[in-house]
PDB file of C-alpha atoms in Angstrom:
ATOM      1  CA  UNK A   1      72.344  84.293 122.087  1.00  0.00           C
ATOM      2  CA  UNK A   2      74.257  86.981 123.970  1.00  0.00           C
ATOM      3  CA  UNK A   3      73.346  90.569 123.341  1.00  0.00           C
ATOM      4  CA  UNK A   4      76.109  92.676 121.869  1.00  0.00           C
ATOM      5  CA  UNK A   5      77.443  94.954 124.565  1.00  0.00           C
ATOM      6  CA  UNK A   6      79.120  97.443 122.249  1.00  0.00           C
ATOM      7  CA  UNK A   7      78.133  98.790 118.863  1.00  0.00           C
ATOM      8  CA  UNK A   8      80.122  97.193 116.055  1.00  0.00           C
ATOM      9  CA  UNK A   9      82.129  99.807 114.238  1.00  0.00           C
ATOM     10  CA  UNK A  10      85.049  99.660 111.838  1.00  0.00           C
ATOM     11  CA  UNK A  11      87.059 102.753 110.999  1.00  0.00           C
ATOM     12  CA  UNK A  12      88.993 102.654 107.743  1.00  0.00           C
ATOM     13  CA  UNK A  13      91.792 104.777 106.428  1.00  0.00           C
ATOM     14  CA  UNK A  14      92.116 104.202 102.696  1.00  0.00           C
ATOM     15  CA  UNK A  15      94.772 106.681 101.536  1.00  0.00           C
ATOM     16  CA  UNK A  16      93.952 106.340  97.842  1.00  0.00           C
ATOM     17  CA  UNK A  17      90.180 106.726  98.294  1.00  0.00           C
ATOM     18  CA  UNK A  18      88.554 110.145  98.485  1.00  0.00           C
ATOM     19  CA  UNK A  19      85.453 110.954 100.513  1.00  0.00           C
ATOM     20  CA  UNK A  20      83.237 110.779  97.417  1.00  0.00           C
ATOM     21  CA  UNK A  21      84.490 107.304  96.491  1.00  0.00           C
ATOM     22  CA  UNK A  22      84.609 105.772  99.978  1.00  0.00           C
ATOM     23  CA  UNK A  23      81.120 104.205 100.121  1.00  0.00           C
ATOM     24  CA  UNK A  24      81.645 102.513  96.758  1.00  0.00           C
ATOM     25  CA  UNK A  25      85.085 101.124  97.574  1.00  0.00           C
ATOM     26  CA  UNK A  26      85.233  97.311  97.921  1.00  0.00           C
ATOM     27  CA  UNK A  27      85.960  97.090 101.659  1.00  0.00           C
ATOM     28  CA  UNK A  28      83.225  99.501 102.815  1.00  0.00           C
ATOM     29  CA  UNK A  29      80.783  97.634 100.537  1.00  0.00           C
ATOM     30  CA  UNK A  30      81.825  94.316 102.100  1.00  0.00           C
ATOM     31  CA  UNK A  31      81.332  95.734 105.603  1.00  0.00           C
ATOM     32  CA  UNK A  32      77.898  96.996 104.601  1.00  0.00           C
ATOM     33  CA  UNK A  33      76.969  93.539 103.273  1.00  0.00           C
ATOM     34  CA  UNK A  34      77.969  92.085 106.671  1.00  0.00           C
ATOM     35  CA  UNK A  35      75.905  94.769 108.440  1.00  0.00           C
ATOM     36  CA  UNK A  36      78.959  96.194 110.164  1.00  0.00           C
ATOM     37  CA  UNK A  37      78.964  99.963 110.588  1.00  0.00           C
ATOM     38  CA  UNK A  38      81.885 101.655 108.891  1.00  0.00           C
ATOM     39  CA  UNK A  39      83.316 105.175 108.851  1.00  0.00           C
ATOM     40  CA  UNK A  40      86.164 106.715 106.944  1.00  0.00           C
ATOM     41  CA  UNK A  41      89.208 108.037 108.756  1.00  0.00           C
ATOM     42  CA  UNK A  42      90.768 111.225 107.407  1.00  0.00           C
ATOM     43  CA  UNK A  43      94.317 112.510 107.729  1.00  0.00           C
ATOM     44  CA  UNK A  44      93.085 114.967 110.392  1.00  0.00           C
ATOM     45  CA  UNK A  45      91.948 112.071 112.607  1.00  0.00           C
ATOM     46  CA  UNK A  46      95.534 110.942 113.182  1.00  0.00           C
ATOM     47  CA  UNK A  47      96.099 113.828 115.590  1.00  0.00           C
ATOM     48  CA  UNK A  48      93.262 112.735 117.889  1.00  0.00           C
ATOM     49  CA  UNK A  49      93.046 109.856 120.357  1.00  0.00           C
ATOM     50  CA  UNK A  50      91.526 106.564 119.278  1.00  0.00           C
ATOM     51  CA  UNK A  51      88.599 107.136 121.681  1.00  0.00           C
ATOM     52  CA  UNK A  52      87.959 110.607 120.255  1.00  0.00           C
ATOM     53  CA  UNK A  53      87.963 109.262 116.729  1.00  0.00           C
ATOM     54  CA  UNK A  54      85.503 106.474 117.569  1.00  0.00           C
ATOM     55  CA  UNK A  55      83.131 108.655 119.576  1.00  0.00           C
ATOM     56  CA  UNK A  56      83.468 111.767 117.466  1.00  0.00           C
ATOM     57  CA  UNK A  57      84.334 113.739 120.604  1.00  0.00           C
ATOM     58  CA  UNK A  58      86.447 116.858 120.183  1.00  0.00           C
ATOM     59  CA  UNK A  59      89.823 116.914 121.810  1.00  0.00           C
ATOM     60  CA  UNK A  60      93.291 118.324 121.838  1.00  0.00           C
ATOM     61  CA  UNK A  61      95.059 117.226 118.716  1.00  0.00           C
ATOM     62  CA  UNK A  62      98.612 116.028 118.321  1.00  0.00           C
ATOM     63  CA  UNK A  63     100.315 118.207 115.742  1.00  0.00           C
ATOM     64  CA  UNK A  64     103.413 118.132 113.608  1.00  0.00           C
ATOM     65  CA  UNK A  65     105.261 115.145 112.244  1.00  0.00           C
ATOM     66  CA  UNK A  66     103.741 112.824 114.852  1.00  0.00           C
ATOM     67  CA  UNK A  67     100.247 113.221 113.386  1.00  0.00           C
ATOM     68  CA  UNK A  68     101.128 111.931 109.920  1.00  0.00           C
ATOM     69  CA  UNK A  69      98.834 109.142 108.659  1.00  0.00           C
ATOM     70  CA  UNK A  70     100.341 105.894 107.366  1.00  0.00           C
ATOM     71  CA  UNK A  71     100.967 105.340 103.675  1.00  0.00           C
ATOM     72  CA  UNK A  72      99.115 102.002 103.846  1.00  0.00           C
ATOM     73  CA  UNK A  73      95.426 101.341 104.556  1.00  0.00           C
ATOM     74  CA  UNK A  74      94.447 100.991 108.224  1.00  0.00           C
ATOM     75  CA  UNK A  75      91.457  99.212 109.772  1.00  0.00           C
ATOM     76  CA  UNK A  76      90.383  99.670 113.405  1.00  0.00           C
ATOM     77  CA  UNK A  77      87.670  97.431 114.838  1.00  0.00           C
ATOM     78  CA  UNK A  78      85.527  97.977 117.897  1.00  0.00           C
ATOM     79  CA  UNK A  79      82.671  95.936 119.310  1.00  0.00           C
ATOM     80  CA  UNK A  80      83.129  92.885 117.066  1.00  0.00           C
ATOM     81  CA  UNK A  81      83.002  89.650 118.985  1.00  0.00           C
ATOM     82  CA  UNK A  82      85.389  86.923 117.862  1.00  0.00           C
ATOM     83  CA  UNK A  83      82.957  85.033 115.564  1.00  0.00           C
ATOM     84  CA  UNK A  84      82.004  88.273 113.775  1.00  0.00           C
ATOM     85  CA  UNK A  85      85.630  89.315 113.427  1.00  0.00           C
ATOM     86  CA  UNK A  86      86.532  85.880 112.048  1.00  0.00           C
ATOM     87  CA  UNK A  87      83.669  86.155 109.561  1.00  0.00           C
ATOM     88  CA  UNK A  88      84.868  89.601 108.466  1.00  0.00           C
ATOM     89  CA  UNK A  89      88.482  88.492 108.047  1.00  0.00           C
ATOM     90  CA  UNK A  90      87.411  85.374 106.131  1.00  0.00           C
ATOM     91  CA  UNK A  91      85.223  87.481 103.825  1.00  0.00           C
ATOM     92  CA  UNK A  92      88.154  89.836 103.232  1.00  0.00           C
ATOM     93  CA  UNK A  93      90.342  86.876 102.218  1.00  0.00           C
ATOM     94  CA  UNK A  94      87.614  85.505  99.938  1.00  0.00           C
ATOM     95  CA  UNK A  95      87.289  88.903  98.224  1.00  0.00           C
ATOM     96  CA  UNK A  96      91.076  89.391  98.098  1.00  0.00           C
ATOM     97  CA  UNK A  97      90.863  92.552 100.219  1.00  0.00           C
ATOM     98  CA  UNK A  98      94.088  93.014 102.115  1.00  0.00           C
ATOM     99  CA  UNK A  99      94.674  95.540 104.889  1.00  0.00           C
ATOM    100  CA  UNK A 100      98.004  94.921 106.571  1.00  0.00           C
ATOM    101  CA  UNK A 101      97.489  97.446 109.362  1.00  0.00           C
ATOM    102  CA  UNK A 102      94.629  96.144 111.512  1.00  0.00           C
ATOM    103  CA  UNK A 103      93.876  96.541 115.199  1.00  0.00           C
ATOM    104  CA  UNK A 104      91.151  95.999 117.749  1.00  0.00           C
ATOM    105  CA  UNK A 105      90.427  98.930 120.030  1.00  0.00           C
ATOM    106  CA  UNK A 106      91.259  98.070 123.640  1.00  0.00           C
ATOM    107  CA  UNK A 107      90.952  99.986 126.914  1.00  0.00           C
ATOM    108  CA  UNK A 108      94.723 100.549 126.705  1.00  0.00           C
ATOM    109  CA  UNK A 109      95.065 101.808 123.150  1.00  0.00           C
ATOM    110  CA  UNK A 110      91.925 103.956 123.092  1.00  0.00           C
ATOM    111  CA  UNK A 111      93.826 106.659 125.016  1.00  0.00           C
ATOM    112  CA  UNK A 112      96.645 106.718 122.479  1.00  0.00           C
ATOM    113  CA  UNK A 113      96.816 109.225 119.651  1.00  0.00           C
ATOM    114  CA  UNK A 114      95.715 107.445 116.496  1.00  0.00           C
ATOM    115  CA  UNK A 115      99.079 108.261 114.890  1.00  0.00           C
ATOM    116  CA  UNK A 116     100.855 106.378 117.709  1.00  0.00           C
ATOM    117  CA  UNK A 117      98.611 103.324 117.307  1.00  0.00           C
ATOM    118  CA  UNK A 118      99.159 103.345 113.533  1.00  0.00           C
ATOM    119  CA  UNK A 119     102.926 103.533 114.091  1.00  0.00           C
ATOM    120  CA  UNK A 120     102.865 100.618 116.546  1.00  0.00           C
ATOM    121  CA  UNK A 121     100.784  98.497 114.181  1.00  0.00           C
ATOM    122  CA  UNK A 122     103.195  99.300 111.337  1.00  0.00           C
ATOM    123  CA  UNK A 123     106.233  98.297 113.402  1.00  0.00           C
ATOM    124  CA  UNK A 124     104.538  95.053 114.481  1.00  0.00           C
ATOM    125  CA  UNK A 125     103.671  94.296 110.861  1.00  0.00           C
ATOM    126  CA  UNK A 126     107.291  94.823 109.768  1.00  0.00           C
ATOM    127  CA  UNK A 127     108.525  92.623 112.616  1.00  0.00           C
ATOM    128  CA  UNK A 128     106.122  89.811 111.697  1.00  0.00           C
ATOM    129  CA  UNK A 129     107.050  90.002 108.006  1.00  0.00           C
ATOM    130  CA  UNK A 130     110.761  89.852 108.841  1.00  0.00           C
ATOM    131  CA  UNK A 131     110.177  86.915 111.209  1.00  0.00           C
ATOM    132  CA  UNK A 132     108.194  84.920 108.642  1.00  0.00           C
ATOM    133  CA  UNK A 133     110.718  85.687 105.881  1.00  0.00           C
ATOM    134  CA  UNK A 134     113.541  84.356 108.049  1.00  0.00           C
ATOM    135  CA  UNK A 135     111.473  81.365 109.131  1.00  0.00           C
ATOM    136  CA  UNK A 136     110.750  80.473 105.492  1.00  0.00           C
ATOM    137  CA  UNK A 137     114.415  80.719 104.499  1.00  0.00           C
ATOM    138  CA  UNK A 138     115.458  78.720 107.569  1.00  0.00           C
ATOM    139  CA  UNK A 139     112.987  75.902 106.823  1.00  0.00           C
ATOM    140  CA  UNK A 140     113.997  75.793 103.155  1.00  0.00           C
ATOM    141  CA  UNK A 141     117.684  75.427 104.001  1.00  0.00           C
ATOM    142  CA  UNK A 142     117.006  72.882 106.766  1.00  0.00           C
ATOM    143  CA  UNK A 143     115.216  70.732 104.182  1.00  0.00           C
ATOM    144  CA  UNK A 144     118.329  70.520 101.986  1.00  0.00           C
ATOM    145  CA  UNK A 145     120.219  67.285 102.383  1.00  0.00           C
ATOM    146  CA  UNK A 146     123.125  66.980 102.663  1.00  0.00           C
ATOM    147  CA  UNK A 147     123.808  70.418 104.096  1.00  0.00           C
ATOM    148  CA  UNK A 148     127.156  72.053 103.441  1.00  0.00           C
ATOM    149  CA  UNK A 149     129.200  72.442 106.610  1.00  0.00           C
ATOM    150  CA  UNK A 150     129.415  76.188 105.951  1.00  0.00           C
ATOM    151  CA  UNK A 151     125.680  76.429 106.727  1.00  0.00           C
ATOM    152  CA  UNK A 152     125.970  75.104 110.296  1.00  0.00           C
ATOM    153  CA  UNK A 153     126.840  78.390 111.976  1.00  0.00           C
ATOM    154  CA  UNK A 154     124.406  80.654 110.041  1.00  0.00           C
ATOM    155  CA  UNK A 155     121.552  78.184 110.601  1.00  0.00           C
ATOM    156  CA  UNK A 156     122.335  78.030 114.323  1.00  0.00           C
ATOM    157  CA  UNK A 157     122.277  81.855 114.525  1.00  0.00           C
ATOM    158  CA  UNK A 158     119.013  81.940 112.589  1.00  0.00           C
ATOM    159  CA  UNK A 159     117.441  79.393 114.934  1.00  0.00           C
ATOM    160  CA  UNK A 160     118.542  81.406 117.973  1.00  0.00           C
ATOM    161  CA  UNK A 161     117.118  84.584 116.464  1.00  0.00           C
ATOM    162  CA  UNK A 162     113.816  82.886 115.624  1.00  0.00           C
ATOM    163  CA  UNK A 163     113.520  81.744 119.248  1.00  0.00           C
ATOM    164  CA  UNK A 164     114.351  85.141 120.760  1.00  0.00           C
ATOM    165  CA  UNK A 165     111.580  87.510 121.800  1.00  0.00           C
ATOM    166  CA  UNK A 166     112.229  91.088 120.721  1.00  0.00           C
ATOM    167  CA  UNK A 167     112.875  93.483 123.587  1.00  0.00           C
ATOM    168  CA  UNK A 168     109.985  95.849 124.372  1.00  0.00           C
ATOM    169  CA  UNK A 169     112.018  98.887 123.392  1.00  0.00           C
ATOM    170  CA  UNK A 170     114.063  97.273 120.630  1.00  0.00           C
ATOM    171  CA  UNK A 171     111.558  95.923 118.115  1.00  0.00           C
ATOM    172  CA  UNK A 172     112.978  97.979 115.248  1.00  0.00           C
ATOM    173  CA  UNK A 173     116.526  96.745 115.893  1.00  0.00           C
ATOM    174  CA  UNK A 174     115.213  93.170 116.170  1.00  0.00           C
ATOM    175  CA  UNK A 175     113.387  93.595 112.858  1.00  0.00           C
ATOM    176  CA  UNK A 176     116.651  94.675 111.204  1.00  0.00           C
ATOM    177  CA  UNK A 177     118.453  91.623 112.655  1.00  0.00           C
ATOM    178  CA  UNK A 178     115.741  89.315 111.300  1.00  0.00           C
ATOM    179  CA  UNK A 179     115.952  90.957 107.872  1.00  0.00           C
ATOM    180  CA  UNK A 180     119.763  90.739 107.790  1.00  0.00           C
ATOM    181  CA  UNK A 181     119.694  87.073 108.786  1.00  0.00           C
ATOM    182  CA  UNK A 182     117.046  86.329 106.129  1.00  0.00           C
ATOM    183  CA  UNK A 183     119.277  88.044 103.547  1.00  0.00           C
ATOM    184  CA  UNK A 184     122.268  85.982 104.691  1.00  0.00           C
ATOM    185  CA  UNK A 185     120.274  82.747 104.348  1.00  0.00           C
ATOM    186  CA  UNK A 186     118.995  83.888 100.947  1.00  0.00           C
ATOM    187  CA  UNK A 187     122.581  84.245  99.749  1.00  0.00           C
ATOM    188  CA  UNK A 188     123.323  80.711 100.984  1.00  0.00           C
ATOM    189  CA  UNK A 189     120.241  79.459  99.175  1.00  0.00           C
ATOM    190  CA  UNK A 190     121.254  81.280  95.982  1.00  0.00           C
ATOM    191  CA  UNK A 191     124.564  79.406  96.067  1.00  0.00           C
ATOM    192  CA  UNK A 192     122.837  76.030  95.633  1.00  0.00           C
TER     193      UNK A 192
END
């Protein structure tokens, strides 16, 4: 068995859980049962870099609107090897504990302000949700037989959009396109 090279640590931001209630909240209790160290993130942490937050090191803080924490829970993982992470995620599913904003700390993102990482994770989550919503609508309409001729063009546009990678600097615009196309297909589906 390989020795763990980095201490397992999960940082959690649970916006509706105060400091006094954190240890008794379901997700921290689950982490404790899996023997995974866990710490609570506070709103003040979002102005520091990811590395500073994990190590507890002081540092220059980002201030202003950029340092605002997300409205949704956030989970950052460090030092968990793939089997341990899979076990954690499976246990979360089994206990119906959902955290949409999750990330693994990497050498690249540890230098980012935590608020920037949270924003990126949020945008990725929105993009994925829009993609899967469109994909579901597309598959549902493709399964209809016979298909009205009026569906040919919208389904072709949807297929093209589903097969297009979002541009690096245009993920938000791509998310809007996915959402609009899903809405268009939903209106076709409602007309059945």
